[in-house]
Amino acid sequence: FFSVSVAIAMLSAPRRLLFNNARASAATIRFFSGEAKEYDCVVIGAGPGGYVAAVKAGQLGMKVACIDKRGPAGGTCLNVGCIPSKALLNSSHHYHMAAHDFKKQGINVEGLSIDVKQMMKAKEKAIKGLTQGIEGTLFKKNKVDYYKGFGKISSTNEVAIDLNDGGTETIKAKNIILATGSDVAKIPGIEIDEKMIVSSTGALEFDKVPEKLIVIGAGVIGLEMGSVWGRLGSEVTVVEFLDRITPGVDAEVAKMFQTVLSRKQKLMNFKLGTKVMGADVVGDKVHLKVQPSKGGDEEVIEADKVLVAIGRVPYLDGLGLDSVGVEMDGRVIKTNDHLQTSVPNIYAIGDCIKGAMLAHKAEEEGIAAVEHMAGLGGHVNYDAIPGVVYTHPELATVGKTEEELKEAGVKYNKGVFPFMANSRARTIDDADGMVKVLADKETDRLLGVHMLGPNAGEMIMEAVIGLEYGASSEDLARTCHAHPTLSEAVKEAMMATYDKPIHI
């Protein structure tokens, strides 16, 4: 039986034996028992890291399956994270411009109003189109079998699935990738009911604009969602334990960011150096108990809604890691430089391992993990992973901060250029922010670039490519930039780093 099966497979379907014709070393022969489907690669999790890994595996000729309990593919990012929040940021930005900026441009609007229900429909349209695109196009095109259910490792080469439609199924896998993502970090003693006290998921589903909104946490999620509802008219108060916003971001840029959000735009008020002691729902209000982080008198702040946005934690419950000996590194799965766990054929990527919890980081890791198992030596350069806060202005960063360089004793040159001196920013009346460049003092090699300004999330890619290929600030400064463009601010900041800018 075995010899006949192999002969037939070699004649009729060579891609089932080889990941591709040029890589015979990656060949895999499967023994069919008739009891369980067998795969070269099984991915648990269909978020940005998981579905990208599954698609890449299919492209390399592997037989691949992807499992997710949510049902619609895309994970937190597409369903209740990156994508819906950007849709609402876009809608609220349009409204805010119409209410506050149009008149200055000679555009008069009468009867301006907000239709939250229609905003939510626009958001859902974006989500549905993208999630269906994964299942209906990408998975089908690359022959990915998609299982909707909860996947658990039952042995080093088996995954048991509790199917959403009922029943269970066990599949066999030569390699397994854990791409299970993360869950909302909670505050002990505060219950998130997604009605009055909400996570980011609940903040994406408000049926009306809350009169008063308290955001706990001045990180990316808190500031983005605070911006959405602040633009639409909420009185937003951000409570942060630390004495600054956006922890981990270059301090000089973060300070300017806070000034723009609070003093210039008046979108939100900040209570920094403040810790949350508890919360009570009293009627249709939430009473949040706070006090100074360093100790002091307790204060009660009242709001219609409270958003808990203190971060996220890896989702690892019930995966069966202990049963197969997958080692942990604190709260995350321990991996080597090739994203392998302590069990070599089990990989882990994205939010469940160390590093920034970013969708694009997970995507790169998914591709690298699949390429490694195919013998192609996948790699991720963690020094060139950008981060973006999609407020307005946007904050974008890549590489080292000035604080990190000082702590490491690295000598550096710094160049700064304000958008106020950029012609395109002035013509569109959107000139808050700056570009900051850090380069090695001896070699001029780029070490870090940090931007606060219009369209910074797109412009940061010039710096990412520079870091990826070891460019110097002079390399980018001597590269011609179209005029008038916002990107000229990047060129000028590079000039300011190795020499002198022209326009300041």
mmCIF file of C-alpha atoms in Angstrom, residues 172-335:
data_model
loop_
_atom_site.group_PDB
_atom_site.id
_atom_site.type_symbol
_atom_site.label_atom_id
_atom_site.label_comp_id
_atom_site.label_asym_id
_atom_site.label_seq_id
_atom_site.Cartn_x
_atom_site.Cartn_y
_atom_site.Cartn_z
ATOM 1 C CA LYS A 172 -1.298 15.661 11.880
ATOM 2 C CA ALA A 173 1.476 18.159 11.254
ATOM 3 C CA LYS A 174 5.119 17.944 10.362
ATOM 4 C CA ASN A 175 5.499 21.533 11.614
ATOM 5 C CA ILE A 176 3.291 23.674 13.836
ATOM 6 C CA ILE A 177 3.271 27.475 14.086
ATOM 7 C CA LEU A 178 1.750 29.122 17.147
ATOM 8 C CA ALA A 179 0.284 32.478 16.142
ATOM 9 C CA THR A 180 -2.303 32.860 18.867
ATOM 10 C CA GLY A 181 -1.997 36.607 19.383
ATOM 11 C CA SER A 182 -2.858 38.463 22.552
ATOM 12 C CA ASP A 183 -5.714 39.498 24.804
ATOM 13 C CA VAL A 184 -6.584 42.663 26.689
ATOM 14 C CA ALA A 185 -4.528 43.297 29.821
ATOM 15 C CA LYS A 186 -6.811 43.774 32.802
ATOM 16 C CA ILE A 187 -6.596 45.769 36.027
ATOM 17 C CA PRO A 188 -7.192 43.646 39.138
ATOM 18 C CA GLY A 189 -10.489 44.525 40.760
ATOM 19 C CA ILE A 190 -11.939 46.280 37.704
ATOM 20 C CA GLU A 191 -14.438 44.256 35.689
ATOM 21 C CA ILE A 192 -14.636 44.973 31.977
ATOM 22 C CA ASP A 193 -18.297 44.547 31.015
ATOM 23 C CA GLU A 194 -17.891 46.066 27.495
ATOM 24 C CA LYS A 195 -20.807 48.379 28.263
ATOM 25 C CA MET A 196 -19.736 50.933 30.861
ATOM 26 C CA ILE A 197 -16.162 49.801 31.455
ATOM 27 C CA VAL A 198 -14.782 48.683 28.138
ATOM 28 C CA SER A 199 -11.692 47.346 26.412
ATOM 29 C CA SER A 200 -10.697 48.563 22.975
ATOM 30 C CA THR A 201 -13.267 46.104 21.599
ATOM 31 C CA GLY A 202 -16.095 47.845 23.415
ATOM 32 C CA ALA A 203 -14.768 51.291 22.502
ATOM 33 C CA LEU A 204 -15.214 50.337 18.838
ATOM 34 C CA GLU A 205 -18.916 49.646 19.400
ATOM 35 C CA PHE A 206 -20.339 52.704 21.201
ATOM 36 C CA ASP A 207 -23.832 53.488 19.897
ATOM 37 C CA LYS A 208 -23.487 57.172 20.743
ATOM 38 C CA VAL A 209 -20.769 59.660 21.609
ATOM 39 C CA PRO A 210 -20.152 59.555 25.385
ATOM 40 C CA GLU A 211 -20.264 62.958 27.015
ATOM 41 C CA LYS A 212 -17.300 62.080 29.213
ATOM 42 C CA LEU A 213 -14.760 59.347 28.488
ATOM 43 C CA ILE A 214 -11.889 58.277 30.731
ATOM 44 C CA VAL A 215 -9.049 56.385 29.088
ATOM 45 C CA ILE A 216 -6.761 54.366 31.367
ATOM 46 C CA GLY A 217 -3.391 54.178 29.661
ATOM 47 C CA ALA A 218 -1.580 56.727 27.476
ATOM 48 C CA GLY A 219 -0.215 54.214 24.987
ATOM 49 C CA VAL A 220 -1.075 53.621 21.342
ATOM 50 C CA ILE A 221 -4.544 52.121 21.852
ATOM 51 C CA GLY A 222 -5.638 54.659 24.449
ATOM 52 C CA LEU A 223 -4.568 57.686 22.424
ATOM 53 C CA GLU A 224 -6.060 56.401 19.176
ATOM 54 C CA MET A 225 -9.445 55.598 20.695
ATOM 55 C CA GLY A 226 -9.334 58.766 22.789
ATOM 56 C CA SER A 227 -8.776 60.687 19.556
ATOM 57 C CA VAL A 228 -11.764 59.043 17.852
ATOM 58 C CA TRP A 229 -14.267 60.008 20.522
ATOM 59 C CA GLY A 230 -12.570 63.303 21.399
ATOM 60 C CA ARG A 231 -12.917 64.465 17.784
ATOM 61 C CA LEU A 232 -16.588 63.537 17.868
ATOM 62 C CA GLY A 233 -17.190 65.643 20.962
ATOM 63 C CA SER A 234 -16.357 63.579 24.050
ATOM 64 C CA GLU A 235 -14.574 65.224 26.940
ATOM 65 C CA VAL A 236 -11.617 62.834 27.173
ATOM 66 C CA THR A 237 -9.390 62.401 30.215
ATOM 67 C CA VAL A 238 -6.372 60.100 29.921
ATOM 68 C CA VAL A 239 -5.078 58.570 33.158
ATOM 69 C CA GLU A 240 -1.497 57.260 33.035
ATOM 70 C CA PHE A 241 0.586 55.696 35.815
ATOM 71 C CA LEU A 242 3.852 57.047 34.404
ATOM 72 C CA ASP A 243 4.820 60.713 34.203
ATOM 73 C CA ARG A 244 4.742 60.702 30.381
ATOM 74 C CA ILE A 245 2.691 59.452 27.464
ATOM 75 C CA THR A 246 3.608 56.773 24.880
ATOM 76 C CA PRO A 247 6.167 54.844 26.963
ATOM 77 C CA GLY A 248 9.083 53.656 24.838
ATOM 78 C CA VAL A 249 8.792 56.482 22.315
ATOM 79 C CA ASP A 250 11.607 59.030 22.058
ATOM 80 C CA ALA A 251 10.966 61.442 24.965
ATOM 81 C CA GLU A 252 11.450 64.653 22.976
ATOM 82 C CA VAL A 253 8.917 63.557 20.372
ATOM 83 C CA ALA A 254 6.494 62.255 23.014
ATOM 84 C CA LYS A 255 6.556 65.585 24.846
ATOM 85 C CA MET A 256 5.669 67.470 21.679
ATOM 86 C CA PHE A 257 2.966 64.876 20.952
ATOM 87 C CA GLN A 258 1.351 65.512 24.317
ATOM 88 C CA THR A 259 1.413 69.254 23.749
ATOM 89 C CA VAL A 260 -0.290 68.942 20.369
ATOM 90 C CA LEU A 261 -3.047 66.637 21.636
ATOM 91 C CA SER A 262 -3.807 68.556 24.809
ATOM 92 C CA ARG A 263 -2.972 72.234 24.284
ATOM 93 C CA LYS A 264 -3.214 72.791 20.540
ATOM 94 C CA GLN A 265 -6.002 70.429 19.531
ATOM 95 C CA LYS A 266 -7.606 70.301 22.981
ATOM 96 C CA LEU A 267 -8.659 66.725 22.252
ATOM 97 C CA MET A 268 -7.822 65.282 25.642
ATOM 98 C CA ASN A 269 -6.637 66.110 29.132
ATOM 99 C CA PHE A 270 -3.869 64.122 30.775
ATOM 100 C CA LYS A 271 -3.590 63.001 34.385
ATOM 101 C CA LEU A 272 -0.045 61.655 34.443
ATOM 102 C CA GLY A 273 1.666 60.027 37.420
ATOM 103 C CA THR A 274 -1.732 58.698 38.474
ATOM 104 C CA LYS A 275 -2.725 55.166 39.431
ATOM 105 C CA VAL A 276 -6.174 53.617 39.320
ATOM 106 C CA MET A 277 -7.435 52.234 42.615
ATOM 107 C CA GLY A 278 -10.857 50.969 41.583
ATOM 108 C CA ALA A 279 -14.050 51.648 39.686
ATOM 109 C CA ASP A 280 -17.744 51.546 40.562
ATOM 110 C CA VAL A 281 -20.717 51.679 38.214
ATOM 111 C CA VAL A 282 -23.296 53.982 39.776
ATOM 112 C CA GLY A 283 -26.440 54.226 37.691
ATOM 113 C CA ASP A 284 -25.451 55.349 34.219
ATOM 114 C CA LYS A 285 -22.050 56.660 35.334
ATOM 115 C CA VAL A 286 -18.679 55.177 36.245
ATOM 116 C CA HIS A 287 -16.829 56.469 39.289
ATOM 117 C CA LEU A 288 -13.102 55.904 38.855
ATOM 118 C CA LYS A 289 -10.948 56.056 41.978
ATOM 119 C CA VAL A 290 -7.437 57.406 41.391
ATOM 120 C CA GLN A 291 -4.512 58.718 43.387
ATOM 121 C CA PRO A 292 -0.974 59.938 42.655
ATOM 122 C CA SER A 293 1.362 57.080 41.650
ATOM 123 C CA LYS A 294 3.786 58.108 44.386
ATOM 124 C CA GLY A 295 1.057 58.204 47.019
ATOM 125 C CA GLY A 296 -1.403 60.832 48.129
ATOM 126 C CA ASP A 297 -5.084 61.605 48.481
ATOM 127 C CA GLU A 298 -7.615 59.565 46.557
ATOM 128 C CA GLU A 299 -9.839 61.282 44.017
ATOM 129 C CA VAL A 300 -12.992 60.136 42.235
ATOM 130 C CA ILE A 301 -13.509 60.999 38.573
ATOM 131 C CA GLU A 302 -16.910 60.515 36.964
ATOM 132 C CA ALA A 303 -17.479 59.476 33.364
ATOM 133 C CA ASP A 304 -20.076 57.934 31.082
ATOM 134 C CA LYS A 305 -17.584 55.358 29.820
ATOM 135 C CA VAL A 306 -14.179 54.112 30.946
ATOM 136 C CA LEU A 307 -11.750 52.534 28.482
ATOM 137 C CA VAL A 308 -9.104 50.208 29.911
ATOM 138 C CA ALA A 309 -6.121 50.430 27.551
ATOM 139 C CA ILE A 310 -3.075 49.426 29.583
ATOM 140 C CA GLY A 311 -1.724 46.998 26.995
ATOM 141 C CA ARG A 312 -2.123 43.392 25.947
ATOM 142 C CA VAL A 313 -0.905 39.986 27.147
ATOM 143 C CA PRO A 314 -0.104 36.825 25.139
ATOM 144 C CA TYR A 315 -3.023 34.463 24.612
ATOM 145 C CA LEU A 316 -1.800 30.991 25.542
ATOM 146 C CA ASP A 317 -4.631 29.430 27.560
ATOM 147 C CA GLY A 318 -5.464 25.810 26.792
ATOM 148 C CA LEU A 319 -2.927 25.349 23.978
ATOM 149 C CA GLY A 320 -1.322 22.279 25.541
ATOM 150 C CA LEU A 321 2.180 23.754 25.643
ATOM 151 C CA ASP A 322 3.137 21.999 28.881
ATOM 152 C CA SER A 323 2.134 18.592 27.547
ATOM 153 C CA VAL A 324 4.755 18.727 24.774
ATOM 154 C CA GLY A 325 7.475 20.577 26.687
ATOM 155 C CA VAL A 326 7.316 24.030 25.065
ATOM 156 C CA GLU A 327 9.376 26.285 27.340
ATOM 157 C CA MET A 328 8.294 29.739 28.452
ATOM 158 C CA ASP A 329 10.277 32.945 28.956
ATOM 159 C CA GLY A 330 8.174 34.652 31.577
ATOM 160 C CA ARG A 331 4.763 35.327 30.046
ATOM 161 C CA VAL A 332 5.871 34.644 26.461
ATOM 162 C CA ILE A 333 6.959 31.538 24.559
ATOM 163 C CA LYS A 334 10.731 31.106 24.385
ATOM 164 C CA THR A 335 12.095 30.946 20.841
#
